[in-house]
């Protein structure tokens, strides 16, 4: 997901604003530039406003659970330690399936019945429903 944010300095002093995305862990996004230096609004025709590009890239791990979240771009004033946030933006993290399985024992010799244990580890970001099915590769 890509977003564009605008930061305007209305403080009356020259200031630096550090940018972050609230609502997701910091390593889920890239903000460019991560900070902007701005003159006060009304001082000149330019330099009081800047644009930032925000790219959200949740990791493909179970830590990035599928579902809806709300995010906001936050600008923090370096000189006054004041934060201002943008309007809330909905973010939908899509589900993905990834799992590994292990059958124990791998091979059994028996004429009638055999017992197996199938251990499955869900490595996706949403609940997983599996229906095991058995096959004998030797017929």
PDB file of C-alpha atoms in Angstrom:
ATOM      1  CA  UNK A   1       0.000   0.000   0.000  1.00  0.00           C
ATOM      2  CA  UNK A   2       1.349   3.436  -0.902  1.00  0.00           C
ATOM      3  CA  UNK A   3       0.206   6.705   0.655  1.00  0.00           C
ATOM      4  CA  UNK A   4       1.176  10.336   0.166  1.00  0.00           C
ATOM      5  CA  UNK A   5       1.194  12.687   3.135  1.00  0.00           C
ATOM      6  CA  UNK A   6       1.563  16.466   3.258  1.00  0.00           C
ATOM      7  CA  UNK A   7       3.175  18.238   6.200  1.00  0.00           C
ATOM      8  CA  UNK A   8       2.717  21.989   6.733  1.00  0.00           C
ATOM      9  CA  UNK A   9       4.491  24.089   9.344  1.00  0.00           C
ATOM     10  CA  UNK A  10       1.965  26.395  11.004  1.00  0.00           C
ATOM     11  CA  UNK A  11       4.005  26.927  14.186  1.00  0.00           C
ATOM     12  CA  UNK A  12       5.536  30.324  13.458  1.00  0.00           C
ATOM     13  CA  UNK A  13       9.157  29.064  13.721  1.00  0.00           C
ATOM     14  CA  UNK A  14      11.514  27.156  11.447  1.00  0.00           C
ATOM     15  CA  UNK A  15      11.239  23.532  12.536  1.00  0.00           C
ATOM     16  CA  UNK A  16      12.164  19.955  11.696  1.00  0.00           C
ATOM     17  CA  UNK A  17       9.388  17.334  11.680  1.00  0.00           C
ATOM     18  CA  UNK A  18      10.119  13.640  12.132  1.00  0.00           C
ATOM     19  CA  UNK A  19       7.558  11.386  10.456  1.00  0.00           C
ATOM     20  CA  UNK A  20       6.211   8.006  11.514  1.00  0.00           C
ATOM     21  CA  UNK A  21       3.186   5.846  10.800  1.00  0.00           C
ATOM     22  CA  UNK A  22       0.992   5.158  13.832  1.00  0.00           C
ATOM     23  CA  UNK A  23      -1.028   1.945  13.920  1.00  0.00           C
ATOM     24  CA  UNK A  24       1.588  -0.554  12.684  1.00  0.00           C
ATOM     25  CA  UNK A  25       5.101  -1.516  13.816  1.00  0.00           C
ATOM     26  CA  UNK A  26       7.825   0.771  12.476  1.00  0.00           C
ATOM     27  CA  UNK A  27       9.454  -1.945  10.381  1.00  0.00           C
ATOM     28  CA  UNK A  28       6.224  -2.399   8.389  1.00  0.00           C
ATOM     29  CA  UNK A  29       6.674   0.890   6.540  1.00  0.00           C
ATOM     30  CA  UNK A  30       9.121   3.094   4.706  1.00  0.00           C
ATOM     31  CA  UNK A  31       8.675   6.873   4.819  1.00  0.00           C
ATOM     32  CA  UNK A  32      10.622   9.062   2.418  1.00  0.00           C
ATOM     33  CA  UNK A  33      11.759  11.501   3.532  1.00  0.00           C
ATOM     34  CA  UNK A  34      11.696  10.410   7.182  1.00  0.00           C
ATOM     35  CA  UNK A  35      12.035  14.045   8.334  1.00  0.00           C
ATOM     36  CA  UNK A  36      11.375  17.455   6.757  1.00  0.00           C
ATOM     37  CA  UNK A  37      12.720  20.949   7.549  1.00  0.00           C
ATOM     38  CA  UNK A  38      10.082  23.625   7.045  1.00  0.00           C
ATOM     39  CA  UNK A  39       9.792  27.389   7.368  1.00  0.00           C
ATOM     40  CA  UNK A  40       6.611  28.806   8.930  1.00  0.00           C
ATOM     41  CA  UNK A  41       3.495  29.072   6.798  1.00  0.00           C
ATOM     42  CA  UNK A  42       3.064  32.612   5.482  1.00  0.00           C
ATOM     43  CA  UNK A  43       6.767  33.561   5.543  1.00  0.00           C
ATOM     44  CA  UNK A  44       7.292  32.888   1.853  1.00  0.00           C
ATOM     45  CA  UNK A  45       5.773  31.280  -1.183  1.00  0.00           C
ATOM     46  CA  UNK A  46       7.454  27.919  -0.603  1.00  0.00           C
ATOM     47  CA  UNK A  47       9.306  25.801   1.932  1.00  0.00           C
ATOM     48  CA  UNK A  48       6.454  25.695   4.460  1.00  0.00           C
ATOM     49  CA  UNK A  49       5.009  22.421   3.144  1.00  0.00           C
ATOM     50  CA  UNK A  50       6.488  19.055   2.131  1.00  0.00           C
ATOM     51  CA  UNK A  51       5.264  15.806   0.682  1.00  0.00           C
ATOM     52  CA  UNK A  52       6.180  12.389   2.102  1.00  0.00           C
ATOM     53  CA  UNK A  53       5.740   8.999   0.479  1.00  0.00           C
ATOM     54  CA  UNK A  54       4.648   6.179   2.783  1.00  0.00           C
ATOM     55  CA  UNK A  55       4.925   2.572   1.648  1.00  0.00           C
ATOM     56  CA  UNK A  56       3.410  -0.101   3.898  1.00  0.00           C
ATOM     57  CA  UNK A  57       4.916  -3.588   3.559  1.00  0.00           C
ATOM     58  CA  UNK A  58       3.772  -5.973   6.307  1.00  0.00           C
ATOM     59  CA  UNK A  59       6.066  -8.982   6.719  1.00  0.00           C
ATOM     60  CA  UNK A  60       4.900 -12.398   5.548  1.00  0.00           C
ATOM     61  CA  UNK A  61       4.881 -13.825   9.067  1.00  0.00           C
ATOM     62  CA  UNK A  62       2.239 -14.709  11.621  1.00  0.00           C
ATOM     63  CA  UNK A  63       3.078 -11.420  13.411  1.00  0.00           C
ATOM     64  CA  UNK A  64       1.242  -9.554  10.629  1.00  0.00           C
ATOM     65  CA  UNK A  65      -2.197 -10.992  11.360  1.00  0.00           C
ATOM     66  CA  UNK A  66      -4.703 -10.655   8.558  1.00  0.00           C
ATOM     67  CA  UNK A  67      -7.404  -8.066   9.107  1.00  0.00           C
ATOM     68  CA  UNK A  68      -8.244  -4.388   9.206  1.00  0.00           C
ATOM     69  CA  UNK A  69      -6.246  -1.671  10.971  1.00  0.00           C
ATOM     70  CA  UNK A  70      -6.271   2.103  11.074  1.00  0.00           C
ATOM     71  CA  UNK A  71      -3.097   4.090  10.404  1.00  0.00           C
ATOM     72  CA  UNK A  72      -2.151   7.763  10.688  1.00  0.00           C
ATOM     73  CA  UNK A  73       0.869   9.718   9.508  1.00  0.00           C
ATOM     74  CA  UNK A  74       2.344  11.532  12.513  1.00  0.00           C
ATOM     75  CA  UNK A  75       4.635  14.581  12.337  1.00  0.00           C
ATOM     76  CA  UNK A  76       6.630  15.337  15.505  1.00  0.00           C
ATOM     77  CA  UNK A  77       8.126  18.791  15.959  1.00  0.00           C
ATOM     78  CA  UNK A  78      11.798  18.603  16.945  1.00  0.00           C
ATOM     79  CA  UNK A  79      11.838  21.965  18.707  1.00  0.00           C
ATOM     80  CA  UNK A  80       8.532  21.741  20.584  1.00  0.00           C
ATOM     81  CA  UNK A  81       8.100  17.927  20.939  1.00  0.00           C
ATOM     82  CA  UNK A  82       4.487  18.236  19.756  1.00  0.00           C
ATOM     83  CA  UNK A  83       2.859  15.574  17.581  1.00  0.00           C
ATOM     84  CA  UNK A  84       0.146  16.111  15.002  1.00  0.00           C
ATOM     85  CA  UNK A  85      -1.544  13.229  13.218  1.00  0.00           C
ATOM     86  CA  UNK A  86      -3.284  12.984   9.865  1.00  0.00           C
ATOM     87  CA  UNK A  87      -6.782  11.699   9.311  1.00  0.00           C
ATOM     88  CA  UNK A  88      -7.169   7.978   9.965  1.00  0.00           C
ATOM     89  CA  UNK A  89      -6.699   5.738   6.933  1.00  0.00           C
ATOM     90  CA  UNK A  90      -7.959   2.137   6.806  1.00  0.00           C
ATOM     91  CA  UNK A  91      -5.354  -0.546   6.090  1.00  0.00           C
ATOM     92  CA  UNK A  92      -6.323  -4.084   5.145  1.00  0.00           C
ATOM     93  CA  UNK A  93      -3.662  -6.760   5.661  1.00  0.00           C
ATOM     94  CA  UNK A  94      -4.446  -9.621   3.288  1.00  0.00           C
ATOM     95  CA  UNK A  95      -4.282 -13.203   4.489  1.00  0.00           C
ATOM     96  CA  UNK A  96      -1.714 -15.637   3.221  1.00  0.00           C
ATOM     97  CA  UNK A  97      -1.359 -19.339   3.827  1.00  0.00           C
ATOM     98  CA  UNK A  98       1.904 -21.060   4.583  1.00  0.00           C
ATOM     99  CA  UNK A  99       2.388 -24.235   6.557  1.00  0.00           C
ATOM    100  CA  UNK A 100       4.729 -27.142   7.056  1.00  0.00           C
ATOM    101  CA  UNK A 101       3.798 -30.661   7.964  1.00  0.00           C
ATOM    102  CA  UNK A 102       5.586 -33.750   9.149  1.00  0.00           C
ATOM    103  CA  UNK A 103       4.218 -37.280   9.151  1.00  0.00           C
ATOM    104  CA  UNK A 104       5.553 -39.673  11.779  1.00  0.00           C
ATOM    105  CA  UNK A 105       6.564 -42.358  11.220  1.00  0.00           C
ATOM    106  CA  UNK A 106       7.405 -41.758   7.578  1.00  0.00           C
ATOM    107  CA  UNK A 107       6.894 -45.416   6.677  1.00  0.00           C
ATOM    108  CA  UNK A 108       5.080 -48.344   8.333  1.00  0.00           C
ATOM    109  CA  UNK A 109       4.911 -51.969   7.220  1.00  0.00           C
ATOM    110  CA  UNK A 110       1.645 -53.542   8.213  1.00  0.00           C
ATOM    111  CA  UNK A 111      -0.978 -55.785   6.641  1.00  0.00           C
ATOM    112  CA  UNK A 112      -4.029 -54.181   8.204  1.00  0.00           C
ATOM    113  CA  UNK A 113      -3.690 -50.924  10.119  1.00  0.00           C
ATOM    114  CA  UNK A 114      -1.104 -48.365  11.026  1.00  0.00           C
ATOM    115  CA  UNK A 115      -1.027 -45.294  13.233  1.00  0.00           C
ATOM    116  CA  UNK A 116       0.488 -42.023  12.137  1.00  0.00           C
ATOM    117  CA  UNK A 117       0.822 -38.596  13.658  1.00  0.00           C
ATOM    118  CA  UNK A 118       0.591 -35.585  11.362  1.00  0.00           C
ATOM    119  CA  UNK A 119       2.096 -32.462  12.940  1.00  0.00           C
ATOM    120  CA  UNK A 120       1.269 -29.223  11.123  1.00  0.00           C
ATOM    121  CA  UNK A 121       2.698 -25.776  11.866  1.00  0.00           C
ATOM    122  CA  UNK A 122       0.756 -22.748  10.633  1.00  0.00           C
ATOM    123  CA  UNK A 123       3.220 -20.142   9.359  1.00  0.00           C
ATOM    124  CA  UNK A 124       0.576 -17.926   7.752  1.00  0.00           C
ATOM    125  CA  UNK A 125      -1.204 -14.924   9.206  1.00  0.00           C
ATOM    126  CA  UNK A 126      -4.736 -16.325   9.518  1.00  0.00           C
ATOM    127  CA  UNK A 127      -6.395 -19.467  10.902  1.00  0.00           C
ATOM    128  CA  UNK A 128      -5.727 -22.507   8.756  1.00  0.00           C
ATOM    129  CA  UNK A 129      -8.185 -25.322   8.019  1.00  0.00           C
ATOM    130  CA  UNK A 130      -6.664 -28.482   6.591  1.00  0.00           C
ATOM    131  CA  UNK A 131      -8.307 -31.751   5.612  1.00  0.00           C
ATOM    132  CA  UNK A 132      -5.667 -34.494   5.577  1.00  0.00           C
ATOM    133  CA  UNK A 133      -5.912 -37.145   2.908  1.00  0.00           C
ATOM    134  CA  UNK A 134      -3.795 -40.259   2.694  1.00  0.00           C
ATOM    135  CA  UNK A 135      -2.201 -41.887  -0.310  1.00  0.00           C
ATOM    136  CA  UNK A 136       0.009 -44.900  -0.685  1.00  0.00           C
ATOM    137  CA  UNK A 137       2.684 -44.090  -3.250  1.00  0.00           C
ATOM    138  CA  UNK A 138       3.257 -47.830  -3.782  1.00  0.00           C
ATOM    139  CA  UNK A 139      -0.370 -48.567  -4.509  1.00  0.00           C
TER     140      UNK A 139
END
